[in-house]
Tab-separated table of C-alpha atoms in Angstrom:
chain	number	residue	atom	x	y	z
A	60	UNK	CA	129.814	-102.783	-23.523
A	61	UNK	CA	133.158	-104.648	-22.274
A	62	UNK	CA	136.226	-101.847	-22.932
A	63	UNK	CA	137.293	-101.277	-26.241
A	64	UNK	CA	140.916	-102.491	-26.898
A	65	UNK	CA	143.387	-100.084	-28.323
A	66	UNK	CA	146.584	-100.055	-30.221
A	67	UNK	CA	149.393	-97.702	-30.326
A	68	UNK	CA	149.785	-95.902	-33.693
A	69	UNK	CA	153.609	-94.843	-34.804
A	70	UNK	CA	154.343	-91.286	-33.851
A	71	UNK	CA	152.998	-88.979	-36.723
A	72	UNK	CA	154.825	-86.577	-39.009
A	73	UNK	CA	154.698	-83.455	-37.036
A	74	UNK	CA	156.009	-80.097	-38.653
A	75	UNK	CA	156.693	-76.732	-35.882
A	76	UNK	CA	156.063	-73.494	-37.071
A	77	UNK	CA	157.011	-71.111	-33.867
A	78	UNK	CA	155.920	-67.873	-33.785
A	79	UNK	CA	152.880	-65.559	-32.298
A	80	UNK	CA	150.334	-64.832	-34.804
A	81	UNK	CA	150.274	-61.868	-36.732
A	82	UNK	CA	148.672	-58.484	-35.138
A	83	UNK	CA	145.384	-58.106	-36.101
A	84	UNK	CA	145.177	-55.851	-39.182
A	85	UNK	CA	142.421	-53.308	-37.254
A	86	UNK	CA	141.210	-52.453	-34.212
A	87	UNK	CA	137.713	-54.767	-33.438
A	88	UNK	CA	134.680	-53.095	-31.733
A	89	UNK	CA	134.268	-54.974	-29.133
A	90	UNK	CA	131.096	-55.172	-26.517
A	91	UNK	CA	131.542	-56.161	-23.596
A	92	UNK	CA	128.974	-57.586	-20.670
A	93	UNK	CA	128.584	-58.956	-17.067
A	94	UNK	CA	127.302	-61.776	-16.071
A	95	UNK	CA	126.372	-63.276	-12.573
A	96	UNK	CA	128.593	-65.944	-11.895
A	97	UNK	CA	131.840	-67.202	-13.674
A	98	UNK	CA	131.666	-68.609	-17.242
A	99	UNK	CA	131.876	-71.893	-17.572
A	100	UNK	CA	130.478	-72.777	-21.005
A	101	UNK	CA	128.976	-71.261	-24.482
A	102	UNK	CA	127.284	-71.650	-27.186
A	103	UNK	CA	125.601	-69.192	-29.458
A	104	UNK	CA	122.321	-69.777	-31.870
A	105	UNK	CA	119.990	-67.242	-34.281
A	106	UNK	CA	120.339	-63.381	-32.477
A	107	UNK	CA	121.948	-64.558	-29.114
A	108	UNK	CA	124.335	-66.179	-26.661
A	109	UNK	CA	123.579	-68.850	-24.038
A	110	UNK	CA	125.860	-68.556	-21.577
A	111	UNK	CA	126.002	-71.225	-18.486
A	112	UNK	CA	127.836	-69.711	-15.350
A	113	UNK	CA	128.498	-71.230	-11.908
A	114	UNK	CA	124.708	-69.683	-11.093
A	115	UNK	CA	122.309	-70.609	-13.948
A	116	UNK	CA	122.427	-69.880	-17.651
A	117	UNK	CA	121.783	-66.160	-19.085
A	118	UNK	CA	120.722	-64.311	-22.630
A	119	UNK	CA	121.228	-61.550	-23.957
A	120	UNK	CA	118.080	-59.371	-23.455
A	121	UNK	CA	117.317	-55.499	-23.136
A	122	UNK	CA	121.363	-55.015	-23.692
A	123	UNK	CA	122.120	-57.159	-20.706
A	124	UNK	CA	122.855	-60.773	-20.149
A	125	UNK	CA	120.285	-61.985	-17.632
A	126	UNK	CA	118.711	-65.162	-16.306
A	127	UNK	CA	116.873	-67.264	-18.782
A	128	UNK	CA	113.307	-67.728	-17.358
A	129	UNK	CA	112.286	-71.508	-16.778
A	130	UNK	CA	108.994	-71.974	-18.318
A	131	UNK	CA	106.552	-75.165	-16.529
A	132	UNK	CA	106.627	-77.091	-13.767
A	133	UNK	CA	109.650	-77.611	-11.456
A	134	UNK	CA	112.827	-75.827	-11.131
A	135	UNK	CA	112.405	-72.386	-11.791
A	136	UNK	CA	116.392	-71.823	-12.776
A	137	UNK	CA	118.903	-74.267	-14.133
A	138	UNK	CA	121.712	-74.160	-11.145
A	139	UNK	CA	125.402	-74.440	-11.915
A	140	UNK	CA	125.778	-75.096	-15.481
A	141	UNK	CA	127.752	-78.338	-16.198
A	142	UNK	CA	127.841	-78.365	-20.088
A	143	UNK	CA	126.233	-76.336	-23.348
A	144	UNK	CA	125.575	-77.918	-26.620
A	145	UNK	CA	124.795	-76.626	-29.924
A	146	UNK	CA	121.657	-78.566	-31.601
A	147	UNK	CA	120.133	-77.492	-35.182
A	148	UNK	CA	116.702	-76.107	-33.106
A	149	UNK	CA	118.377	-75.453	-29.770
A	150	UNK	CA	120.479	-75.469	-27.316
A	151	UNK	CA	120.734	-77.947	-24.516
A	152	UNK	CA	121.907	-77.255	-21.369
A	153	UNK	CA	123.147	-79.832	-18.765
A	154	UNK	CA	122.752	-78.314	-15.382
A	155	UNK	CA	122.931	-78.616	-11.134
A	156	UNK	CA	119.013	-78.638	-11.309
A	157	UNK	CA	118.249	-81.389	-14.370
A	158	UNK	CA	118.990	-80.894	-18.634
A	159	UNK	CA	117.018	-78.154	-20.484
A	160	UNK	CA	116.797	-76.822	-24.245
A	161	UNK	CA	116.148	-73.632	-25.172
A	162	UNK	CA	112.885	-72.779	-26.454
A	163	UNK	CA	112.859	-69.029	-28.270
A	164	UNK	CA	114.451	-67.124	-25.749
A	165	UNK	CA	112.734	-69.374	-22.965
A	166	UNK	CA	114.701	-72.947	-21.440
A	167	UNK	CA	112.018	-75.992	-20.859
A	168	UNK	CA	113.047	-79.048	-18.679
A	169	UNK	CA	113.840	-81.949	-21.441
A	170	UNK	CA	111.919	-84.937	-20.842
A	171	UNK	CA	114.815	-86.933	-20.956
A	172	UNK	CA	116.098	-85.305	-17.783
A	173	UNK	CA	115.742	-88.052	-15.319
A	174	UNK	CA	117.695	-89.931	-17.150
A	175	UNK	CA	120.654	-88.046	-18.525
A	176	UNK	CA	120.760	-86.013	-14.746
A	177	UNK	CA	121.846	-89.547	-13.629
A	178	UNK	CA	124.678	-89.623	-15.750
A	179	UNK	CA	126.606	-86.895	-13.960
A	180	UNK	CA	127.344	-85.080	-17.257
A	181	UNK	CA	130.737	-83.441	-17.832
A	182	UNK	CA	130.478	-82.316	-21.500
A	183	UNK	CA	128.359	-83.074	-24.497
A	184	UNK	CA	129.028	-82.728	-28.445
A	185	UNK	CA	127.154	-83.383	-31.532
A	186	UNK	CA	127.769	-85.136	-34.677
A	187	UNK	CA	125.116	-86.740	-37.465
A	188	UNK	CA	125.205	-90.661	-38.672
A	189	UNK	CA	123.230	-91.452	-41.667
A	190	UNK	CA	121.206	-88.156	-41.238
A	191	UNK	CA	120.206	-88.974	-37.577
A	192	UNK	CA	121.922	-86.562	-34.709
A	193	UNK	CA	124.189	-88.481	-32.491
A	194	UNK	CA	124.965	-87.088	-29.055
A	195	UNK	CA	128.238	-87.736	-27.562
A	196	UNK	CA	128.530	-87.461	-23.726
A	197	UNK	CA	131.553	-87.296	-21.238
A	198	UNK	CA	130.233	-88.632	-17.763
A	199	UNK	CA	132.134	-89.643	-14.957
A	200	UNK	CA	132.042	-93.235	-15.211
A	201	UNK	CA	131.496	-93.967	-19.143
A	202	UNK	CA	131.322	-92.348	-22.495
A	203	UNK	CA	127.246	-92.419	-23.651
A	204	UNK	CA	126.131	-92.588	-27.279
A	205	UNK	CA	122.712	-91.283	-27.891
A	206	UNK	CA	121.399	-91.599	-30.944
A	207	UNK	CA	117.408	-92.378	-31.763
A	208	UNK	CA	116.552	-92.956	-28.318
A	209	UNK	CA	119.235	-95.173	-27.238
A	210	UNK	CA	121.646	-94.497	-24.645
A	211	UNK	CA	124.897	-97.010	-25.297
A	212	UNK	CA	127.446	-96.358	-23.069
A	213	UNK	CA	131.166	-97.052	-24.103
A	214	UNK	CA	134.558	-97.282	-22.037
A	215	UNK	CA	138.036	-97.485	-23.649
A	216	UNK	CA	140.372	-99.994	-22.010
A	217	UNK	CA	142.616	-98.718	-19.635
A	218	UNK	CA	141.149	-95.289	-19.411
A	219	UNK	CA	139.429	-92.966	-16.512
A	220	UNK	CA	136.272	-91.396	-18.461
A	221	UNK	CA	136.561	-88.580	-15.862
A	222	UNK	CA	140.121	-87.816	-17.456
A	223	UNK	CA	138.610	-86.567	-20.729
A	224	UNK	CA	139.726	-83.092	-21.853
A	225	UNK	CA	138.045	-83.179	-25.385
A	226	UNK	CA	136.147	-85.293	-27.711
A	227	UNK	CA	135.297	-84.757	-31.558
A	228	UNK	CA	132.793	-87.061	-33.174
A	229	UNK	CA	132.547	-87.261	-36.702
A	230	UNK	CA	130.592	-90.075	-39.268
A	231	UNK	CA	133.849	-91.864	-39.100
A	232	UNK	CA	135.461	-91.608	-36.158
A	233	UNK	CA	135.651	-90.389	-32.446
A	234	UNK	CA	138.733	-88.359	-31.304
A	235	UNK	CA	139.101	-88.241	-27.598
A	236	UNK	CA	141.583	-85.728	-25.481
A	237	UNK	CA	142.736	-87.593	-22.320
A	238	UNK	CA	144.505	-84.825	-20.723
A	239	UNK	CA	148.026	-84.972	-23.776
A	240	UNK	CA	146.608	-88.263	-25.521
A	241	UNK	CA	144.938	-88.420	-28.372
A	242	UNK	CA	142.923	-91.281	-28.818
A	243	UNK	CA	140.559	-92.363	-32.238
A	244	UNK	CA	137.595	-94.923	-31.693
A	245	UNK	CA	135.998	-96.586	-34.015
A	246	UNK	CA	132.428	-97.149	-32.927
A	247	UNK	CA	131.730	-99.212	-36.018
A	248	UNK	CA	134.483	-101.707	-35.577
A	249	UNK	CA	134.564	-100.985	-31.977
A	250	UNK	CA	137.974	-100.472	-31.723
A	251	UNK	CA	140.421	-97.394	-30.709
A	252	UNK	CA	143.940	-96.400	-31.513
A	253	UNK	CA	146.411	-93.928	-29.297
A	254	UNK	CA	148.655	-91.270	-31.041
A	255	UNK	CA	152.013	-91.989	-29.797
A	256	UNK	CA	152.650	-88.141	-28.982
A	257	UNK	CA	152.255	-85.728	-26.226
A	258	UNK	CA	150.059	-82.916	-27.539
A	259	UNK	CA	149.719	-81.169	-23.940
A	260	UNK	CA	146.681	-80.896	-22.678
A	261	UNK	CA	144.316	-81.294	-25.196
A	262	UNK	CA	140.929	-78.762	-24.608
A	263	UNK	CA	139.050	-78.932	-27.876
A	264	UNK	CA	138.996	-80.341	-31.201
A	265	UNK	CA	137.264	-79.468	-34.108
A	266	UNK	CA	136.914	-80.258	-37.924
A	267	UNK	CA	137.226	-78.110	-40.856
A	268	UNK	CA	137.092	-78.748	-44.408
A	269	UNK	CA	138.779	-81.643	-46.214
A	270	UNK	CA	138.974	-83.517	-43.448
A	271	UNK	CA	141.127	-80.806	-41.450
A	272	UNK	CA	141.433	-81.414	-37.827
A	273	UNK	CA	142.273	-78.451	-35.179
A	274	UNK	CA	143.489	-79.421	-31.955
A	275	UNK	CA	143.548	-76.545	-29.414
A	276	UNK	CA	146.234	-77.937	-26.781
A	277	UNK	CA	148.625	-76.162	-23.561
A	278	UNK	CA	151.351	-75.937	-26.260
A	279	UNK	CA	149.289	-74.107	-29.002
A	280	UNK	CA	147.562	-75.395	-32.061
A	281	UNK	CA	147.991	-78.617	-34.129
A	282	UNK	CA	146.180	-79.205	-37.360
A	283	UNK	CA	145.766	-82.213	-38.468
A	284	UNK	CA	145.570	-83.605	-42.152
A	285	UNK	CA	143.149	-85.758	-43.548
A	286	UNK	CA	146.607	-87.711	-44.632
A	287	UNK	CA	147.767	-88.276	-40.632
A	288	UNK	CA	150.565	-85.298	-41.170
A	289	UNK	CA	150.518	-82.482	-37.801
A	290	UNK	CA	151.406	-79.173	-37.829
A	291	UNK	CA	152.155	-77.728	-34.407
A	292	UNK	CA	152.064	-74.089	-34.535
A	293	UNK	CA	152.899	-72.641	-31.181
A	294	UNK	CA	151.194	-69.372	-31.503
A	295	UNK	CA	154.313	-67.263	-29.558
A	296	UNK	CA	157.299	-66.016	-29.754
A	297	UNK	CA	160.626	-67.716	-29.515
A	298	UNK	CA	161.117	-71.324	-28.031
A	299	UNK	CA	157.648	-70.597	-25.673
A	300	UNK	CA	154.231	-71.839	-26.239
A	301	UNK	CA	150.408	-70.310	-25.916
A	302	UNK	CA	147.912	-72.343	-24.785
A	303	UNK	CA	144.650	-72.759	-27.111
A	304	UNK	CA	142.143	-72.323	-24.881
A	305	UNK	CA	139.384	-73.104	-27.655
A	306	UNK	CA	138.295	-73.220	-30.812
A	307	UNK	CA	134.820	-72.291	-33.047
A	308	UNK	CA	134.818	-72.914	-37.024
A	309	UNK	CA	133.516	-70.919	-39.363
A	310	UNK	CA	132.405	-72.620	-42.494
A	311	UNK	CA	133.549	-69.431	-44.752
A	312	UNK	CA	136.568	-68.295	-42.908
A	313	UNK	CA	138.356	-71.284	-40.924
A	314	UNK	CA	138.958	-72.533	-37.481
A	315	UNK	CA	139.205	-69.370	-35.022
A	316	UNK	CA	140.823	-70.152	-31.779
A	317	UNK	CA	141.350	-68.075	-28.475
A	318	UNK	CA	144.029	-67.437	-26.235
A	319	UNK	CA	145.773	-65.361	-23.542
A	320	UNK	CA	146.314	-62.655	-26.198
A	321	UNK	CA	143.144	-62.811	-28.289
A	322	UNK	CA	141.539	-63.984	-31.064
A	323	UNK	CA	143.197	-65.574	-34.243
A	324	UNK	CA	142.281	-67.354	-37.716
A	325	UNK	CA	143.475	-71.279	-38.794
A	326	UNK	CA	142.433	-71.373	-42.777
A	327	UNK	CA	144.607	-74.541	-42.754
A	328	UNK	CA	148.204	-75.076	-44.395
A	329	UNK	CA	148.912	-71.266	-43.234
A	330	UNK	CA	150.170	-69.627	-40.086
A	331	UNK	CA	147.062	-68.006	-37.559
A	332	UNK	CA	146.598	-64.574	-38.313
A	333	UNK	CA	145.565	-62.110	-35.365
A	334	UNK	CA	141.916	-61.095	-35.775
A	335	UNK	CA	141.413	-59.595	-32.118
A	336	UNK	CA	143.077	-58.379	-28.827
A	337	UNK	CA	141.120	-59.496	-25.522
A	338	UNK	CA	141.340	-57.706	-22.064
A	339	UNK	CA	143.980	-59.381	-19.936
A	340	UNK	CA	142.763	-62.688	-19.003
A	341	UNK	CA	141.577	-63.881	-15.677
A	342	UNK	CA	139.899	-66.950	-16.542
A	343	UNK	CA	139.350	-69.826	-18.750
A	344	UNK	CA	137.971	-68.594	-21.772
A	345	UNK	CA	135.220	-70.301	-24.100
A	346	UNK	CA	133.683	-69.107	-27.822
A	347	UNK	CA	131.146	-69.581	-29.681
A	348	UNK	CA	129.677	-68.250	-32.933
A	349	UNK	CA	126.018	-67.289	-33.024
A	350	UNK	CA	124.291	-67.023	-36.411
A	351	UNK	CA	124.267	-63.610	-37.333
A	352	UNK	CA	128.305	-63.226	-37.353
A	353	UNK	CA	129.248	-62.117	-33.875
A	354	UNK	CA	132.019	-64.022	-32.108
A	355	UNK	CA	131.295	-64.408	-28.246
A	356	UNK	CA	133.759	-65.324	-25.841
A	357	UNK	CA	133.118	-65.876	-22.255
A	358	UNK	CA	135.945	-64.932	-19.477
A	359	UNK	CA	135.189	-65.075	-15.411
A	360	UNK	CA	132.639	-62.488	-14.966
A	361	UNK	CA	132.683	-61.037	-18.692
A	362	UNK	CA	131.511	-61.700	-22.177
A	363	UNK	CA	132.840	-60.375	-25.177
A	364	UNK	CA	130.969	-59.507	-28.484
A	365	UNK	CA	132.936	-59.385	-31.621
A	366	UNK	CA	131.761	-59.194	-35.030
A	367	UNK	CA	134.215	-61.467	-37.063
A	368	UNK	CA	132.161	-64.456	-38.046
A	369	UNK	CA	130.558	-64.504	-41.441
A	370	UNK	CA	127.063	-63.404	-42.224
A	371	UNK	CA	124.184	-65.310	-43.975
A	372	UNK	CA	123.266	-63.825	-47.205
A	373	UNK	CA	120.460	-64.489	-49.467
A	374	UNK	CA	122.388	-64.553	-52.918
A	375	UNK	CA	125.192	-66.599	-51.484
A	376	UNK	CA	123.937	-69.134	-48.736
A	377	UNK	CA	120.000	-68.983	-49.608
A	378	UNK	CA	118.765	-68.736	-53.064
A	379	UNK	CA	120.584	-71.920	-54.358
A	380	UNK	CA	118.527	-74.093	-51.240
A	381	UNK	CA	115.395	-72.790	-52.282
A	382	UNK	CA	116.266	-73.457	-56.108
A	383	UNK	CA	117.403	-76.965	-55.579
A	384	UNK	CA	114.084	-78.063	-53.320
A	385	UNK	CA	111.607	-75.607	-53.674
A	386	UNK	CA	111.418	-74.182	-57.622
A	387	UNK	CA	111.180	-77.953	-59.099
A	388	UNK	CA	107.300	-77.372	-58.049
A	389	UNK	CA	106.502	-73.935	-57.516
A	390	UNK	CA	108.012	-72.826	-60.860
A	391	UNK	CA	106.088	-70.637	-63.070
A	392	UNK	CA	104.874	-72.246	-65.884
A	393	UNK	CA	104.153	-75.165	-63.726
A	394	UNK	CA	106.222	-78.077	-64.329
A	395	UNK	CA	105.010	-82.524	-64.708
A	396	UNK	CA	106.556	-82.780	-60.921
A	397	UNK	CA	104.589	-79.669	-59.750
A	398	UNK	CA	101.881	-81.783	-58.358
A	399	UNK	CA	99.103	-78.644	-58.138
A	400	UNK	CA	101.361	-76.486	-56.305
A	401	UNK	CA	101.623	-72.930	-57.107
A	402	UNK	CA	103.868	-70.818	-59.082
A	403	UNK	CA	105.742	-69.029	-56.433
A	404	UNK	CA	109.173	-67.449	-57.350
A	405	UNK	CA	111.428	-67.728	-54.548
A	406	UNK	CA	114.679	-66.924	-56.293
A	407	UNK	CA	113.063	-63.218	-55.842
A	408	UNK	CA	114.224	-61.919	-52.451
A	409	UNK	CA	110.959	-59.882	-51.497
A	410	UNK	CA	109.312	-63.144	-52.260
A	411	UNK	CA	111.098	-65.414	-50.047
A	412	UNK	CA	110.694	-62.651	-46.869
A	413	UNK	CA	107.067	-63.040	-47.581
A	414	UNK	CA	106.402	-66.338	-47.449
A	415	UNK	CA	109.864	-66.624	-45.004
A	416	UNK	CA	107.459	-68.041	-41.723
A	417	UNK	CA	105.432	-70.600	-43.736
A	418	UNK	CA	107.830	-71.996	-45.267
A	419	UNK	CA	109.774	-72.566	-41.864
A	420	UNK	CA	106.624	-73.712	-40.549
A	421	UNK	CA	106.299	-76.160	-43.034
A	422	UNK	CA	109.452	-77.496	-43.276
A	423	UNK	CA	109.743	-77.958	-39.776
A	424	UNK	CA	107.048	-79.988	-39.646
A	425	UNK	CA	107.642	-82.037	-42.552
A	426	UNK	CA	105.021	-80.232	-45.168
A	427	UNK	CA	107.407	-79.675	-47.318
A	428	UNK	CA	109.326	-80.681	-49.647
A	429	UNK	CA	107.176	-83.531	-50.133
C-alpha cells in the first residue's frame, strides 16, 4: 500500500509520580535455570516456557531447559531465535533456520515458512478482528498484516520499519514504538497520528482493562487512559528514572513489568508495588506468564521462575463457561434445545475432569457446541 499519512496530535495531559516502587511485601521463591545461549525472547503457554536464545529455542523438561526437538523433515533445530509469539494453541517461533509452532512439547516447521522467512522478521504480536486472529509483524522493510491468509504489508510515511521498538494491536487501533514516538494507525481508515511527546525509548506496550494502556519506556512506565490522559511513573528514587524493560498482564492482577531491580505490579490509577527482587542484571530482560501462574523472566544465560501470576480455578474461571455453552443441552431433565444429547452435569467438578479430554477434543474440532 502507498504510506499512510500522519498527523501530529497536541501533547497529552501527562501526570509524574516519582518514586521506586514499594519493596515487595515477602521474600519470592524463586527458581532459577541455564540456558545455552543468551535470551532473546519469551513466551510461556499450559505447564512451560519457550524460550528462544541466540542458539535455538528450549523447554523446560526433566528440571532443565533444553533444546526443543524438531519433529519432520528439514532443519533439525530452529537457529538463532528472531521473535516468540503467543497464539491460543501455540507458540510460534520466528527463527535463523525458517518459522515453527509448537506442537505439545515438540516445534514443527509452519507451512507458511517460505514465505514469512522472506520477510526478515524482527518481532510479531497478536490481536483478534471480528473473531479472526490477526498477526502483526515488524520486518525490516514494512509492517505485514496477516489475517485469513493474507499478507498486506503497510508502511507509515516518513518512517524506517527497522526503527520499531514496540507495537500493540488492538480491534481499534495499532500503537507503534519508534524508538521515543508513539505513533496510532488506523488500519480501517488507513490513517496514523504521532503523540507529540518523547516517551524514551519505547520497548513494549500492552493493554489492560478499560481500555488501559501500559507503556514500558527508558524513563519508566506510562499508563495510558482510555480518555488520552498519561501517567508517567518513573519507578525510582528522586529526580532519576528506571527503565521498563517489559511488561506481561495478568487478567486478575494487572500489568506486571520488569526492571533492573525486579518485578512490580500496575493495577492502574495506583503507584507499582514491588512483587520481586531479581539477581543483578546483566542483560536485557523479557517475561512472560505461562498458564499455570508462574512468572518467567529471561536474563543472558538465566531464567527465572516465579510464582506470582494467578491460577485457573474451576469455581471461578470454569464452571460459568461450561454453564453458559454446555448445560443449555446436557441438562438433566433434558431441555426443547437439548437436541438428543445427554444429561451430563458439568457444573460438578469430578464430572468435568472426566469428560475434561473429549470435550477439548470436541471443541477443538468444532463438535461442539453445535
Amino acid at each position: 500500500q502507498a504510506p499512510v499519512p500522519i498527523e501530529t496530535t497536541p501533547p497529552p495531559e501527562v501526570t509524574v509520580v516519582k518514586g521506586a516502587p514499594s519493596e515487595p511485601a515477602m521474600a519470592v521463591e524463586m527458581t532459577t535455570y541455564t540456558v545455552k545461549g543468551y535470551v532473546v525472547a519469551l513466551e510461556g503457554i499450559g505447564i512451560m516456557p519457550v524460550v528462544g536464545t541466540t542458539v535455538g529455542t528450549s523447554s523446560l523438561s526433566g528440571g532443565e531447559l533444553t533444546a526443543m526437538e524438531v519433529w519432520g523433515e528439514g532443519p533439525t533445530s530452529t537457529g538463532r531465535v528472531r521473535a516468540v509469539l503467543r497464539r491460543a494453541g501455540n507458540v510460534l517461533v520466528a527463527a535463523e533456520n525458517g518459522v515453527f509452532h509448537t506442537l505439545d512439547d515438540k516445534l514443527v516447521l509452519s507451512p507458511a515458512t517460505e514465505t514469512l522467512s522472506a520477510l526478515d522478521i524482527q518481532s510479531m504480536h497478536l490481536s483478534t478482528s471480528a473473531g479472526d486472529e490477526v498477526i502483526w509483524i515488524v520486518a525490516a522493510d514494512a509492517l505485514y498484516e496477516l489475517k485469513s491468509g493474507k499478507l498486506l504489508k503497510w508502511s507509515i510515511e516518513g518512517t524506517n520499519p527497522a526503527a520499531v521498538t514496540a507495537l500493540l494491536a488492538t480491534d481499534g487501533a495499532v500503537y507503534i514504538g519508534f524508538g521515543p514516538a508513539l505513533y496510532v494507525l488506523d488500519s480501517k481508515a488507513q490513517s496514523a497520528t504521532v503523540v507529540d511527546f518523547d516517551f524514551g525509548k519505547i520497548n513494549k506496550i500492552v493493554t489492560g482493562p478499560n481500555g488501559v494502556l501500559h507503556i514500558a519506556s527508558a524513563q519508566g512506565l506510562f499508563e495510558r487512559e482510555a480518555e488520552g490522559k498519561y501517567t508517567h511513573y518513573t519507578m525510582a528514587a528522586g529526580e532519576a528514572f528506571s527503565e521498563v524493560e517489559d511488561l506481561s498482564f495478568d487478567p486478575k492482577q494487572g500489568t506486571f513489568a520488569v526492571t533492573e531491580a525486579g518485578v512490580s505490579l500496575a493495577k492502574g490509577g495506583s503507584a507499582p508495588e514491588g512483587k520481586a527482587s531479581l539477581p543483578e542484571k546483566t542483560a536485557p530482560r523479557y517475561m512472560a506468564f505461562d498458564d499455570i501462574g508462574n512468572l518467567w523472566v529471561g536474563d543472558d544465560e538465566s531464567v527465572y521462575q516465579l510464582p506470582l501470576g494467578s491460577q485457573i480455578g474451576f469455581e471461578e474461571d470454569v464452571k460459568g463457561i461450561l454453564e453458559k455453552y454446555c448445560m443449555s443441552c446436557h441438562a438433566d431433565p433434558p431441555t426443547a434445545d437439548a437436541d438428543n444429547a445427554p444429561s451430563i452435569n458439568f457444573l460438578d467438578y469430578d464430572v468435568a475432569v472426566e469428560y475434561a479430554a473429549s470435550t477439548v477434543l470436541r471443541i477443538s474440532t468444532g463438535q461442539m457446541p453445535p
